[in-house]
Amino acid sequence: ETVIGTPYPNPPDIEIKEHRGDRMLVHIPVTKNINGPVSMYRVIVSIELYQSSFIIDNLGNFTYAEEHGLPYYITAELDPEDIKNDFIIGDRVTYNGFYNAPLPLTNDIEVSLGVVSEKNNVRKIKYAESTNKIILNINEPEEVSPMVVALGAAIAIGVVLLLIGIGLLIILRKKIHLARLQRGSQSMPLSLSEPCVEIENSGFIQDEDERVDYYSNLK
């Protein structure tokens, strides 16, 4: 009797093709297993915000994760025939006992693949060591609080009014300065020259004809 071993090599990464809202379209590649058959494919969802990896022993369906407060769960278990077409994560359908719950919109999410190998009532499971991290709200606009919008608008208006006021003040000061310069150039300078005052010579000046020759008289 042949005994199967743990699937090898590791399962490949899930190819993410599109994601909108709480759903994501993925392609699950065919996995090789040299230690036995590939019986089922498991799709694991992990909320990266709370958990960087998952503990295999605690891995269960969506309901189990909710009841135990676990940020990771198996969202679907698919037959090899099911992966021939692209798969939608979050379509609210149950696959082999695993409810494919809608995905959260605001958290970082990781999706990864697990391979189930089963033969003669022996089951071996191998989960991928690497995961594909996505941000599901990439196509969903984030809601912005109206108060934040109003505050931002008020700040912007205040800054604009302040700049306008500064500009008007500068223009007004320039106009006042130019007006003062124009008034100064139009005013005439005052004359500081002193008036000319004629001084009358009141002294007695004898005419030449009336001059007396006092020297001759002394002789």
CSV table of C-alpha atoms in Angstrom, one decimal:
chain,number,residue,atom,x,y,z
A,1,GLU,CA,0.0,0.0,0.0
A,2,THR,CA,1.3,3.4,-1.0
A,3,VAL,CA,1.5,6.0,1.7
A,4,ILE,CA,1.2,9.6,0.6
A,5,GLY,CA,3.5,12.3,2.0
A,6,THR,CA,3.1,16.0,2.5
A,7,PRO,CA,2.6,17.8,-0.8
A,8,TYR,CA,5.8,19.0,-2.5
A,9,PRO,CA,6.8,21.5,-3.8
A,10,ASN,CA,5.1,24.4,-2.1
A,11,PRO,CA,1.9,25.7,-3.7
A,12,PRO,CA,2.3,28.6,-6.0
A,13,ASP,CA,1.0,32.1,-5.4
A,14,ILE,CA,-2.5,33.0,-6.4
A,15,GLU,CA,-2.7,35.4,-9.3
A,16,ILE,CA,-4.8,38.4,-8.6
A,17,LYS,CA,-6.6,39.7,-11.7
A,18,GLU,CA,-9.1,42.2,-10.4
A,19,HIS,CA,-10.7,43.4,-7.2
A,20,ARG,CA,-13.6,45.6,-6.6
A,21,GLY,CA,-15.3,46.4,-3.3
A,22,ASP,CA,-15.7,43.2,-1.2
A,23,ARG,CA,-14.9,40.8,-4.1
A,24,MET,CA,-11.7,39.8,-5.9
A,25,LEU,CA,-11.2,37.8,-9.1
A,26,VAL,CA,-8.2,35.5,-9.0
A,27,HIS,CA,-6.6,32.7,-11.0
A,28,ILE,CA,-5.5,29.6,-9.1
A,29,PRO,CA,-2.6,27.9,-10.9
A,30,VAL,CA,-2.4,24.1,-11.2
A,31,THR,CA,-0.1,22.7,-8.5
A,32,LYS,CA,2.3,19.8,-8.8
A,33,ASN,CA,2.7,17.2,-6.1
A,34,ILE,CA,5.4,14.5,-6.2
A,35,ASN,CA,4.2,12.9,-3.0
A,36,GLY,CA,0.7,12.1,-3.9
A,37,PRO,CA,-2.4,13.4,-5.7
A,38,VAL,CA,-3.7,16.9,-5.6
A,39,SER,CA,-7.2,16.4,-4.2
A,40,MET,CA,-8.4,19.9,-3.3
A,41,TYR,CA,-7.3,23.5,-3.3
A,42,ARG,CA,-7.8,25.8,-0.4
A,43,VAL,CA,-8.0,29.6,-0.6
A,44,ILE,CA,-6.9,31.3,2.6
A,45,VAL,CA,-7.7,34.9,3.5
A,46,SER,CA,-5.6,36.7,6.2
A,47,ILE,CA,-6.1,40.2,7.5
A,48,GLU,CA,-2.6,41.6,7.4
A,49,LEU,CA,-3.4,44.5,9.7
A,50,TYR,CA,-3.7,42.2,12.7
A,51,GLN,CA,-1.7,39.1,11.7
A,52,SER,CA,1.5,38.7,9.6
A,53,SER,CA,1.0,34.9,9.3
A,54,PHE,CA,-1.5,32.3,10.4
A,55,ILE,CA,-1.2,29.3,12.7
A,56,ILE,CA,-2.1,26.1,10.8
A,57,ASP,CA,-3.6,24.4,13.8
A,58,ASN,CA,-6.1,27.3,14.3
A,59,LEU,CA,-7.0,27.6,10.7
A,60,GLY,CA,-10.7,27.0,10.0
A,61,ASN,CA,-13.7,28.4,8.2
A,62,PHE,CA,-15.1,32.0,8.4
A,63,THR,CA,-17.5,31.2,11.3
A,64,TYR,CA,-14.7,29.6,13.3
A,65,ALA,CA,-12.5,32.6,12.8
A,66,GLU,CA,-15.2,35.0,13.9
A,67,GLU,CA,-16.0,32.9,17.0
A,68,HIS,CA,-12.4,32.8,18.1
A,69,GLY,CA,-11.4,36.2,17.1
A,70,LEU,CA,-8.9,35.0,14.4
A,71,PRO,CA,-7.9,37.4,11.6
A,72,TYR,CA,-7.5,34.5,9.1
A,73,TYR,CA,-9.7,31.8,7.6
A,74,ILE,CA,-10.3,29.3,4.8
A,75,THR,CA,-12.7,31.0,2.4
A,76,ALA,CA,-13.1,28.1,0.0
A,77,GLU,CA,-12.1,24.5,-0.8
A,78,LEU,CA,-12.2,23.7,-4.5
A,79,ASP,CA,-12.0,20.7,-6.7
A,80,PRO,CA,-9.3,20.6,-9.3
A,81,GLU,CA,-12.0,21.0,-11.9
A,82,ASP,CA,-13.1,24.3,-10.3
A,83,ILE,CA,-9.8,26.1,-10.8
A,84,LYS,CA,-10.0,25.8,-14.6
A,85,ASN,CA,-11.9,29.0,-14.5
A,86,ASP,CA,-11.1,32.2,-12.6
A,87,PHE,CA,-12.5,32.2,-9.0
A,88,ILE,CA,-14.2,35.1,-7.2
A,89,ILE,CA,-13.3,35.5,-3.5
A,90,GLY,CA,-16.1,37.0,-1.5
A,91,ASP,CA,-19.1,35.8,-3.6
A,92,ARG,CA,-21.1,34.6,-0.5
A,93,VAL,CA,-21.2,31.0,-1.7
A,94,THR,CA,-20.3,27.9,0.3
A,95,TYR,CA,-17.6,25.7,-1.2
A,96,ASN,CA,-17.2,22.2,0.4
A,97,GLY,CA,-18.3,23.5,3.8
A,98,PHE,CA,-16.4,26.8,3.7
A,99,TYR,CA,-18.4,30.0,3.4
A,100,ASN,CA,-16.8,32.4,0.9
A,101,ALA,CA,-17.5,35.6,3.0
A,102,PRO,CA,-17.3,39.1,1.5
A,103,LEU,CA,-13.9,40.7,2.0
A,104,PRO,CA,-13.4,43.7,4.3
A,105,LEU,CA,-12.9,47.1,2.5
A,106,THR,CA,-10.5,49.0,4.8
A,107,ASN,CA,-7.8,46.4,5.8
A,108,ASP,CA,-4.7,45.1,4.1
A,109,ILE,CA,-5.4,41.5,3.0
A,110,GLU,CA,-3.3,38.6,2.1
A,111,VAL,CA,-4.5,35.6,0.0
A,112,SER,CA,-2.7,32.4,-0.2
A,113,LEU,CA,-3.1,28.8,-1.5
A,114,GLY,CA,-3.2,25.4,0.3
A,115,VAL,CA,-3.1,22.0,-1.3
A,116,VAL,CA,-4.9,19.0,0.1
A,117,SER,CA,-3.6,15.5,-0.9
A,118,GLU,CA,-5.9,12.6,0.2
A,119,LYS,CA,-5.7,8.8,-0.4
A,120,ASN,CA,-6.9,5.8,1.5
A,121,ASN,CA,-8.4,8.0,4.2
A,122,VAL,CA,-5.0,9.7,4.7
A,123,ARG,CA,-5.0,13.5,4.3
A,124,LYS,CA,-2.0,15.7,4.0
A,125,ILE,CA,-2.1,19.5,3.6
A,126,LYS,CA,0.5,22.0,2.5
A,127,TYR,CA,0.1,25.7,2.6
A,128,ALA,CA,2.1,28.2,0.6
A,129,GLU,CA,5.0,29.9,2.5
A,130,SER,CA,4.6,33.2,0.6
A,131,THR,CA,1.4,35.2,0.2
A,132,ASN,CA,0.1,37.9,-2.1
A,133,LYS,CA,-0.6,41.1,-0.2
A,134,ILE,CA,-3.3,43.4,-1.6
A,135,ILE,CA,-5.1,46.5,-0.5
A,136,LEU,CA,-8.8,45.9,-1.3
A,137,ASN,CA,-9.9,49.5,-1.1
A,138,ILE,CA,-7.6,50.5,-4.0
A,139,ASN,CA,-10.7,51.0,-6.1
A,140,GLU,CA,-12.9,52.3,-3.3
A,141,PRO,CA,-12.6,56.0,-2.5
A,142,GLU,CA,-12.1,56.7,1.1
A,143,GLU,CA,-14.8,58.6,2.9
A,144,VAL,CA,-13.7,62.0,4.1
A,145,SER,CA,-15.4,63.7,7.1
A,146,PRO,CA,-17.4,66.8,6.1
A,147,MET,CA,-15.8,68.6,9.1
A,148,VAL,CA,-12.3,67.9,7.7
A,149,VAL,CA,-13.4,69.2,4.3
A,150,ALA,CA,-14.9,72.4,5.8
A,151,LEU,CA,-11.8,73.0,7.9
A,152,GLY,CA,-9.5,72.6,4.9
A,153,ALA,CA,-11.7,75.0,2.9
A,154,ALA,CA,-11.7,77.5,5.7
A,155,ILE,CA,-7.9,77.4,6.0
A,156,ALA,CA,-7.4,77.7,2.3
A,157,ILE,CA,-9.8,80.7,2.1
A,158,GLY,CA,-8.0,82.3,5.1
A,159,VAL,CA,-4.6,82.0,3.5
A,160,VAL,CA,-5.9,83.5,0.2
A,161,LEU,CA,-7.5,86.4,2.0
A,162,LEU,CA,-4.3,87.0,4.0
A,163,LEU,CA,-2.2,87.1,0.8
A,164,ILE,CA,-4.6,89.5,-0.8
A,165,GLY,CA,-4.5,91.8,2.2
A,166,ILE,CA,-0.7,91.8,2.2
A,167,GLY,CA,-0.7,92.6,-1.5
A,168,LEU,CA,-3.2,95.5,-1.1
A,169,LEU,CA,-1.1,96.9,1.8
A,170,ILE,CA,2.1,96.9,-0.3
A,171,ILE,CA,0.3,98.6,-3.2
A,172,LEU,CA,-1.2,101.2,-0.9
A,173,ARG,CA,2.1,102.0,0.7
A,174,LYS,CA,3.7,102.4,-2.8
A,175,LYS,CA,0.9,104.8,-3.9
A,176,ILE,CA,1.4,106.9,-0.8
A,177,HIS,CA,5.1,107.1,-1.3
A,178,LEU,CA,4.7,108.2,-5.0
A,179,ALA,CA,2.1,110.8,-4.0
A,180,ARG,CA,4.6,112.4,-1.5
A,181,LEU,CA,7.3,112.4,-4.1
A,182,GLN,CA,5.1,114.2,-6.6
A,183,ARG,CA,4.0,116.9,-4.2
A,184,GLY,CA,7.6,117.5,-3.3
A,185,SER,CA,8.7,118.0,-6.9
A,186,GLN,CA,5.8,120.5,-7.6
A,187,SER,CA,6.6,122.9,-4.7
A,188,MET,CA,8.9,126.0,-5.4
A,189,PRO,CA,12.0,126.6,-3.2
A,190,LEU,CA,11.9,129.7,-1.0
A,191,SER,CA,14.4,132.6,-1.8
A,192,LEU,CA,16.7,133.4,1.1
A,193,SER,CA,18.5,136.4,-0.5
A,194,GLU,CA,18.6,139.5,1.8
A,195,PRO,CA,17.1,142.8,0.5
A,196,CYS,CA,19.6,145.4,-0.7
A,197,VAL,CA,19.4,148.5,1.6
A,198,GLU,CA,20.9,151.7,0.2
A,199,ILE,CA,22.8,153.7,2.9
A,200,GLU,CA,22.5,157.4,2.3
A,201,ASN,CA,25.8,159.3,2.9
A,202,SER,CA,24.8,162.2,5.1
A,203,GLY,CA,28.4,163.5,5.4
A,204,PHE,CA,29.2,166.9,4.0
A,205,ILE,CA,31.3,166.9,0.8
A,206,GLN,CA,32.4,170.3,-0.4
A,207,ASP,CA,32.4,171.1,-4.0
A,208,GLU,CA,35.7,171.7,-5.7
A,209,ASP,CA,34.8,175.3,-6.6
A,210,GLU,CA,34.1,176.2,-3.1
A,211,ARG,CA,37.2,174.8,-1.6
A,212,VAL,CA,39.4,177.4,0.2
A,213,ASP,CA,43.2,177.4,-0.1
A,214,TYR,CA,44.0,177.6,3.5
A,215,TYR,CA,47.8,177.2,2.8
A,216,SER,CA,47.9,180.4,0.7
A,217,ASN,CA,46.1,182.4,3.3
A,218,LEU,CA,48.7,181.4,5.9
A,219,LYS,CA,51.4,182.9,3.8
